[in-house]
Amino acid sequence: MATFLYRVGRWAFRRRRLVGGLWLGALVLAIAAAAMAPAGEEEDLSLPGTESQRAFDLLDERFPQSNSQGAEARLVFRAPDGQRVTARENKAAVEDALGSLDWGGQVASTTDPYETGAVSEDGTIAYSTITYAADAVDLTEATKSALEDAARHARDAGLTVEIGGSALDSEEEPGGTTEIIGVVVAAVVLVLTLGSLAAAGLSLLTAFLGVAIAFGLVTALAVPLGLTSTVAILALMLGLAVGIDYALFITSRYRDERAQGSEPEEAAGRAVGTAGSAVVFAGATVFIALAGLGVVGIPELTKMGMGGAGAVALAVLVALTLVPALFGFFGRPILSRAVRKAPADRRPVSERPGRERPGRERQGSEHPGSERPGSARPRPVPAAAARPGLGTRWARFVLRRPAAVLLIAGLGLGAVAVPALSLELGLPGDESKPVETTQRRAYDLLSEGFGPGFNGPLTVVVDMPGVADTRGATDLVARTVRGVDGVASVGDPVLSRTKDTAVLTAVPRTAPNSGETKDLVHAIRGAVAGVEADTGADILVTGTTALNIDISEAVSDALIPYLTVVIGLAVLLLTVVFRSLLVPVKAALGFLLSVGAAFGVLVAVFQWGWAADLVGIEQTGPVMSLMPILIIGIVFGLAMDYEVFLLSRMREAYVHGASPGEAIVGGFRHSGRVVAAAAIIMISVFAGFIGMNSPTIRTMGVGLASAVAFDAFVVRMAIAPAVLALLGHRAWWLPRILNRVLPNVDIEGEALSGHVPAPAAESDAVRLPAGRHRH
């Protein structure tokens, strides 16, 4: 692996104009494809095979006309204090507002609240349902303006009017203020870490290019693959985070190689051969974790996983090819200040002033004369004498007190994870939107006038293809549902044209996401089971609330199989990479601690309301059903990123003769600062999405940012070195039979010594005498 990637890095450096042109062409094609592609539609969550989904499918089949409607809006009217909405002047204002809607446009129908009985018992609140012939994303601005103008007319008459439903929904667009702040923070961290504007700009440039291509491809494939805006935003979020990190790791290694005296092309090859190997396997773990989301069986979750996995794969390809190509374009400005200011006699031969460049210059080369195998390296640029860095001092502290560090870090994460025991799952609705939005205020008005369960009605579908007395069976179902404790009302049944299917609407007494409503769904399903046995009808309970329950249970049931598959594959992959049994097991257990703490944060913020104002949460409630398994998939892959990057330097030192303790110190000396910077960058990118209006993206931002913080700074920086210190040589033990069977991927780049000259100066690791080698 290292040898192959070494050749890729050198080739990309030499052919940098070709590589840059190919990536620029890919960007242009992706943008053009996205611009020409039709707009995708926002699809509702579905879960094939569940009772609620089977009921939805049956409704589409038996009631095609009513279920083929597009967007829907609700105009909710409230009379002034002390008045009734049925008063003559208020009734006139409502009718004028409804009459102002454009019936010749996209409006399909409008209900009259006074004819349909959509007036609260106290007569203060009424609502009208407006259906459209197009989906929300296809509604024109004129149609939406007409709806808002109708509400404005009624407000001018003294009524309180709010708009609910899906008509005003729109796709979530990236590029807000918080996302920009996240990118700015990432840029500042890059500059401080690398000490070079050029090096920081290189990492950002390559990440942006990969993200732009991924975003363009997702947009272009939105219609044929049914991808939603959430898939695109997830691809943007992950692509940007890992793209910056991967470029940072390879750039940092390139600068180290140049500081040791390597020629530019040689340094590019060695950087891609060593750090690039870590990037490949880190990206592979993220890809496996995201692609594994398909085992859950939720189509939207599968699409999100594949979209994110594609963005990560693009980030890996960009890091392995475009980053070394840009090394040649950027030249010396990307190097550290010490290397740039080094005396002329300490620079690589090709960069000494006054030297004639023999032979024909390589294609597009600003830094020709790459070192050839067998030639001697120039003297490395010596580091200034200084006290050990923070990473080195921290590693030595952990080595002195490994048990104490392990105990404190483990107990701390355990304490943060305690709220996760109260985790409740649900689907976000208008109740989760800010109170400034008209949708949220409409939701509150409907709850006030018609009860909290009005916003989450249950739909009972009675399928009676072989039942002789369909009316008797339907009436029996209605009586049975009315008799279930917790049901506020049951509407009159609606029969299909063929009279073999009936639909009833049951309104709960409690709010859609409450635990009582969840219990009510199970109670109704249990109660109608006896009716099914007596009548032969197939009775299904559905609706958004029932679908939410089914999805939550499906996610819970799939969690263990998903963890088994993903963690099993990743542990196997890490066993191959590090040639150790205990290191991969330690990595997986550490991940469970960090993700448990992240769930604790989600519960504390979104359910308990702790620090909710900081993230714009105005209404607490259940955590979105898809979040646990989605965060597990993403965080597991990202956690393995830091495991690979940090421990690859430790193993590199260990196989070259360093003791276990020296290997830990060497790993932190070389990679600790870069890993910390990469984690801060990723946290900043994820936190930048917290300000978006989408509850899904906001929850994902909080969960991912907190999980990366716990995993990088507590698990990988404290628990991991403490465990390695306690294990000693046993940490790197591998049974002989596995040592013979497993392929040697050489992530530490040991095979490069057969292709390129060894460094002139010894590394920080303590080397064994010649002829000895530790495995």
Tab-separated table of C-alpha atoms in Angstrom, residues 346-620:
chain	number	residue	atom	x	y	z
A	346	ARG	CA	20.882	23.349	4.340
A	347	ARG	CA	18.194	23.394	1.664
A	348	PRO	CA	17.554	20.572	-0.792
A	349	VAL	CA	20.070	20.608	-3.630
A	350	SER	CA	17.491	21.695	-6.224
A	351	GLU	CA	16.621	24.822	-4.219
A	352	ARG	CA	20.109	26.180	-3.537
A	353	PRO	CA	20.582	29.568	-5.158
A	354	GLY	CA	22.847	29.794	-8.182
A	355	ARG	CA	22.648	26.083	-9.003
A	356	GLU	CA	22.203	25.288	-12.677
A	357	ARG	CA	19.388	22.837	-13.306
A	358	PRO	CA	20.783	20.039	-15.445
A	359	GLY	CA	18.742	18.485	-18.202
A	360	ARG	CA	15.291	19.273	-19.417
A	361	GLU	CA	12.861	20.584	-16.773
A	362	ARG	CA	10.084	18.225	-15.849
A	363	GLN	CA	6.625	18.999	-17.205
A	364	GLY	CA	5.089	21.913	-15.326
A	365	SER	CA	7.735	21.742	-12.602
A	366	GLU	CA	8.600	24.741	-10.541
A	367	HIS	CA	10.710	22.487	-8.298
A	368	PRO	CA	12.479	20.006	-10.548
A	369	GLY	CA	15.394	17.797	-9.726
A	370	SER	CA	13.535	15.319	-7.557
A	371	GLU	CA	15.670	12.930	-5.615
A	372	ARG	CA	16.229	9.586	-7.269
A	373	PRO	CA	16.476	6.294	-5.417
A	374	GLY	CA	19.996	5.757	-4.250
A	375	SER	CA	20.988	9.395	-3.963
A	376	ALA	CA	21.844	10.879	-0.604
A	377	ARG	CA	19.481	13.182	1.181
A	378	PRO	CA	20.583	16.711	2.009
A	379	ARG	CA	21.109	17.506	5.642
A	380	PRO	CA	17.839	18.102	7.442
A	381	VAL	CA	16.928	21.507	8.750
A	382	PRO	CA	17.614	21.264	12.492
A	383	ALA	CA	14.800	22.159	14.821
A	384	ALA	CA	15.448	25.024	17.152
A	385	ALA	CA	16.255	23.989	20.677
A	386	ALA	CA	13.110	24.430	22.652
A	387	ARG	CA	11.176	22.873	25.459
A	388	PRO	CA	9.023	19.856	24.505
A	389	GLY	CA	5.676	20.658	22.930
A	390	LEU	CA	2.329	20.330	24.649
A	391	GLY	CA	1.677	16.951	23.008
A	392	THR	CA	4.971	15.542	24.292
A	393	ARG	CA	4.432	16.882	27.813
A	394	TRP	CA	0.911	15.461	27.892
A	395	ALA	CA	2.055	12.045	26.697
A	396	ARG	CA	4.729	11.905	29.383
A	397	PHE	CA	2.160	12.910	32.010
A	398	VAL	CA	-0.134	10.063	30.930
A	399	LEU	CA	2.793	7.615	31.039
A	400	ARG	CA	3.484	8.620	34.643
A	401	ARG	CA	-0.141	8.230	35.774
A	402	PRO	CA	-1.950	5.966	33.291
A	403	ALA	CA	-4.362	4.411	35.814
A	404	ALA	CA	-5.470	7.784	37.199
A	405	VAL	CA	-5.971	9.258	33.721
A	406	LEU	CA	-7.960	6.204	32.623
A	407	LEU	CA	-10.157	6.287	35.723
A	408	ILE	CA	-10.914	10.027	35.598
A	409	ALA	CA	-11.584	10.076	31.833
A	410	GLY	CA	-13.724	6.947	31.934
A	411	LEU	CA	-15.809	8.124	34.901
A	412	GLY	CA	-16.205	11.559	33.329
A	413	LEU	CA	-17.565	10.183	30.074
A	414	GLY	CA	-19.774	7.810	32.031
A	415	ALA	CA	-21.261	10.705	33.973
A	416	VAL	CA	-21.967	12.674	30.782
A	417	ALA	CA	-23.623	9.582	29.285
A	418	VAL	CA	-26.073	9.124	32.187
A	419	PRO	CA	-28.859	11.233	30.574
A	420	ALA	CA	-28.796	8.840	27.609
A	421	LEU	CA	-30.684	6.358	29.785
A	422	SER	CA	-33.724	8.660	29.385
A	423	LEU	CA	-33.463	8.837	25.579
A	424	GLU	CA	-36.838	9.191	23.848
A	425	LEU	CA	-37.222	9.033	20.080
A	426	GLY	CA	-39.670	10.867	17.849
A	427	LEU	CA	-40.112	12.678	14.550
A	428	PRO	CA	-39.857	16.482	14.510
A	429	GLY	CA	-42.940	18.415	13.475
A	430	ASP	CA	-44.155	21.993	13.607
A	431	GLU	CA	-43.959	21.851	17.404
A	432	SER	CA	-40.146	21.778	17.136
A	433	LYS	CA	-39.945	24.950	15.045
A	434	PRO	CA	-39.108	28.343	16.590
A	435	VAL	CA	-42.038	30.266	18.035
A	436	GLU	CA	-41.336	33.092	15.577
A	437	THR	CA	-42.515	30.887	12.713
A	438	THR	CA	-46.163	30.964	11.695
A	439	GLN	CA	-46.192	27.143	11.448
A	440	ARG	CA	-45.332	26.820	15.134
A	441	ARG	CA	-47.923	29.400	16.167
A	442	ALA	CA	-50.562	27.654	14.045
A	443	TYR	CA	-49.676	24.371	15.775
A	444	ASP	CA	-50.128	26.002	19.190
A	445	LEU	CA	-53.481	27.554	18.217
A	446	LEU	CA	-54.821	24.199	16.985
A	447	SER	CA	-53.671	22.503	20.190
A	448	GLU	CA	-55.385	25.192	22.250
A	449	GLY	CA	-58.656	25.047	20.338
A	450	PHE	CA	-58.996	21.358	19.531
A	451	GLY	CA	-56.757	19.582	22.040
A	452	PRO	CA	-53.081	18.517	21.964
A	453	GLY	CA	-53.834	15.339	20.020
A	454	PHE	CA	-55.416	17.206	17.107
A	455	ASN	CA	-51.993	17.788	15.519
A	456	GLY	CA	-51.229	14.064	15.514
A	457	PRO	CA	-54.378	12.156	14.497
A	458	LEU	CA	-54.265	8.410	13.992
A	459	THR	CA	-55.651	6.825	10.833
A	460	VAL	CA	-57.345	3.439	11.154
A	461	VAL	CA	-57.614	1.575	7.845
A	462	VAL	CA	-60.068	-1.345	7.631
A	463	ASP	CA	-59.375	-3.654	4.687
A	464	MET	CA	-62.427	-5.904	4.018
A	465	PRO	CA	-62.036	-7.616	0.607
A	466	GLY	CA	-63.715	-10.843	1.754
A	467	VAL	CA	-66.084	-9.490	4.396
A	468	ALA	CA	-69.831	-9.783	3.631
A	469	ASP	CA	-71.102	-7.214	6.161
A	470	THR	CA	-68.667	-4.323	5.596
A	471	ARG	CA	-70.885	-1.776	7.367
A	472	GLY	CA	-71.171	-3.941	10.467
A	473	ALA	CA	-67.426	-4.556	10.532
A	474	THR	CA	-66.683	-0.841	10.159
A	475	ASP	CA	-69.107	0.108	12.943
A	476	LEU	CA	-67.555	-2.514	15.223
A	477	VAL	CA	-64.086	-1.080	14.583
A	478	ALA	CA	-65.337	2.450	15.323
A	479	ARG	CA	-66.941	1.372	18.625
A	480	THR	CA	-63.847	-0.540	19.624
A	481	VAL	CA	-61.510	2.390	18.947
A	482	ARG	CA	-63.818	4.836	20.775
A	483	GLY	CA	-63.702	2.569	23.795
A	484	VAL	CA	-59.903	2.694	24.101
A	485	ASP	CA	-58.810	4.919	26.960
A	486	GLY	CA	-56.987	7.994	25.610
A	487	VAL	CA	-59.037	8.453	22.429
A	488	ALA	CA	-60.660	11.896	22.319
A	489	SER	CA	-62.859	11.322	19.274
A	490	VAL	CA	-63.348	9.069	16.255
A	491	GLY	CA	-64.606	10.520	12.980
A	492	ASP	CA	-67.212	8.980	10.705
A	493	PRO	CA	-65.808	6.242	8.456
A	494	VAL	CA	-65.054	6.996	4.803
A	495	LEU	CA	-65.548	4.108	2.363
A	496	SER	CA	-63.668	3.514	-0.870
A	497	ARG	CA	-65.494	3.368	-4.189
A	498	THR	CA	-65.512	-0.426	-4.075
A	499	LYS	CA	-66.836	-0.386	-0.475
A	500	ASP	CA	-64.157	-2.837	0.620
A	501	THR	CA	-61.956	-0.361	2.496
A	502	ALA	CA	-62.892	2.086	5.258
A	503	VAL	CA	-60.853	4.860	6.859
A	504	LEU	CA	-61.464	6.297	10.329
A	505	THR	CA	-59.638	9.174	12.032
A	506	ALA	CA	-58.974	8.844	15.765
A	507	VAL	CA	-57.794	11.898	17.682
A	508	PRO	CA	-55.723	11.194	20.823
A	509	ARG	CA	-56.109	13.205	23.998
A	510	THR	CA	-52.354	13.707	24.261
A	511	ALA	CA	-49.669	15.372	22.107
A	512	PRO	CA	-48.190	13.470	19.124
A	513	ASN	CA	-44.747	12.865	20.633
A	514	SER	CA	-45.874	12.054	24.175
A	515	GLY	CA	-45.331	8.652	25.715
A	516	GLU	CA	-49.083	8.379	26.366
A	517	THR	CA	-49.809	8.620	22.623
A	518	LYS	CA	-47.263	5.901	21.926
A	519	ASP	CA	-48.995	3.671	24.446
A	520	LEU	CA	-52.337	4.549	22.855
A	521	VAL	CA	-51.191	3.298	19.427
A	522	HIS	CA	-50.206	-0.040	20.927
A	523	ALA	CA	-53.502	-0.155	22.859
A	524	ILE	CA	-55.580	0.421	19.711
A	525	ARG	CA	-53.635	-2.219	17.801
A	526	GLY	CA	-54.213	-4.648	20.608
A	527	ALA	CA	-57.923	-3.833	20.872
A	528	VAL	CA	-58.675	-4.288	17.161
A	529	ALA	CA	-56.898	-7.646	17.065
A	530	GLY	CA	-60.059	-9.245	18.432
A	531	VAL	CA	-62.174	-7.509	15.794
A	532	GLU	CA	-59.935	-8.941	13.090
A	533	ALA	CA	-60.528	-12.444	14.443
A	534	ASP	CA	-64.313	-11.904	14.598
A	535	THR	CA	-64.827	-10.210	11.199
A	536	GLY	CA	-61.927	-11.388	9.034
A	537	ALA	CA	-60.988	-7.783	8.247
A	538	ASP	CA	-57.399	-6.560	8.239
A	539	ILE	CA	-57.155	-3.487	10.491
A	540	LEU	CA	-54.105	-1.224	10.277
A	541	VAL	CA	-53.228	1.811	12.386
A	542	THR	CA	-51.144	4.486	10.689
A	543	GLY	CA	-50.526	8.230	10.622
A	544	THR	CA	-47.405	10.238	11.367
A	545	THR	CA	-47.465	9.286	15.041
A	546	ALA	CA	-47.845	5.566	14.321
A	547	LEU	CA	-45.151	5.710	11.629
A	548	ASN	CA	-42.840	7.420	14.109
A	549	ILE	CA	-43.396	4.596	16.592
A	550	ASP	CA	-42.728	1.948	13.953
A	551	ILE	CA	-39.548	3.696	12.788
A	552	SER	CA	-38.283	4.081	16.355
A	553	GLU	CA	-38.849	0.396	17.063
A	554	ALA	CA	-37.247	-0.620	13.751
A	555	VAL	CA	-34.187	1.507	14.514
A	556	SER	CA	-33.912	-0.024	17.993
A	557	ASP	CA	-34.209	-3.538	16.587
A	558	ALA	CA	-31.581	-2.840	13.914
A	559	LEU	CA	-29.091	-1.220	16.264
A	560	ILE	CA	-27.419	-4.390	17.513
A	561	PRO	CA	-27.085	-6.009	14.036
A	562	TYR	CA	-25.753	-2.720	12.664
A	563	LEU	CA	-23.184	-2.358	15.423
A	564	THR	CA	-22.153	-5.981	14.977
A	565	VAL	CA	-21.588	-5.612	11.237
A	566	VAL	CA	-19.912	-2.207	11.266
A	567	ILE	CA	-17.752	-2.672	14.346
A	568	GLY	CA	-16.829	-6.192	13.257
A	569	LEU	CA	-15.641	-5.040	9.840
A	570	ALA	CA	-13.839	-2.036	11.280
A	571	VAL	CA	-12.091	-4.107	13.968
A	572	LEU	CA	-10.950	-6.521	11.284
A	573	LEU	CA	-9.683	-3.620	9.192
A	574	LEU	CA	-7.805	-2.098	12.136
A	575	THR	CA	-6.337	-5.507	12.980
A	576	VAL	CA	-4.875	-5.615	9.493
A	577	VAL	CA	-3.648	-2.024	9.723
A	578	PHE	CA	-1.999	-2.188	13.159
A	579	ARG	CA	-1.294	-5.935	13.273
A	580	SER	CA	-2.654	-6.092	16.798
A	581	LEU	CA	-5.661	-7.605	18.534
A	582	LEU	CA	-5.979	-5.320	21.531
A	583	VAL	CA	-5.607	-1.975	19.745
A	584	PRO	CA	-8.754	-2.465	17.589
A	585	VAL	CA	-10.756	-3.739	20.581
A	586	LYS	CA	-9.645	-0.720	22.619
A	587	ALA	CA	-10.664	1.560	19.735
A	588	ALA	CA	-14.165	0.049	19.559
A	589	LEU	CA	-14.729	0.243	23.326
A	590	GLY	CA	-13.522	3.832	23.409
A	591	PHE	CA	-15.972	4.671	20.648
A	592	LEU	CA	-18.862	3.308	22.712
A	593	LEU	CA	-17.887	5.662	25.536
A	594	SER	CA	-17.759	8.730	23.294
A	595	VAL	CA	-21.034	7.993	21.492
A	596	GLY	CA	-22.756	7.306	24.814
A	597	ALA	CA	-21.617	10.713	26.067
A	598	ALA	CA	-22.877	12.310	22.834
A	599	PHE	CA	-26.304	10.761	23.395
A	600	GLY	CA	-26.227	12.151	26.917
A	601	VAL	CA	-25.684	15.640	25.476
A	602	LEU	CA	-28.566	15.193	23.024
A	603	VAL	CA	-30.946	14.187	25.797
A	604	ALA	CA	-29.789	17.018	28.068
A	605	VAL	CA	-30.203	19.649	25.334
A	606	PHE	CA	-33.201	18.488	23.296
A	607	GLN	CA	-35.262	16.688	25.970
A	608	TRP	CA	-34.280	18.425	29.189
A	609	GLY	CA	-33.600	21.861	27.722
A	610	TRP	CA	-30.114	22.368	29.191
A	611	ALA	CA	-28.339	25.136	27.235
A	612	ALA	CA	-31.198	24.957	24.734
A	613	ASP	CA	-31.081	28.728	24.173
A	614	LEU	CA	-27.513	28.457	22.913
A	615	VAL	CA	-28.572	26.215	20.018
A	616	GLY	CA	-31.942	27.848	19.340
A	617	ILE	CA	-34.161	25.150	20.895
A	618	GLU	CA	-37.411	26.690	22.107
A	619	GLN	CA	-39.446	23.525	22.577
A	620	THR	CA	-38.017	20.388	24.135
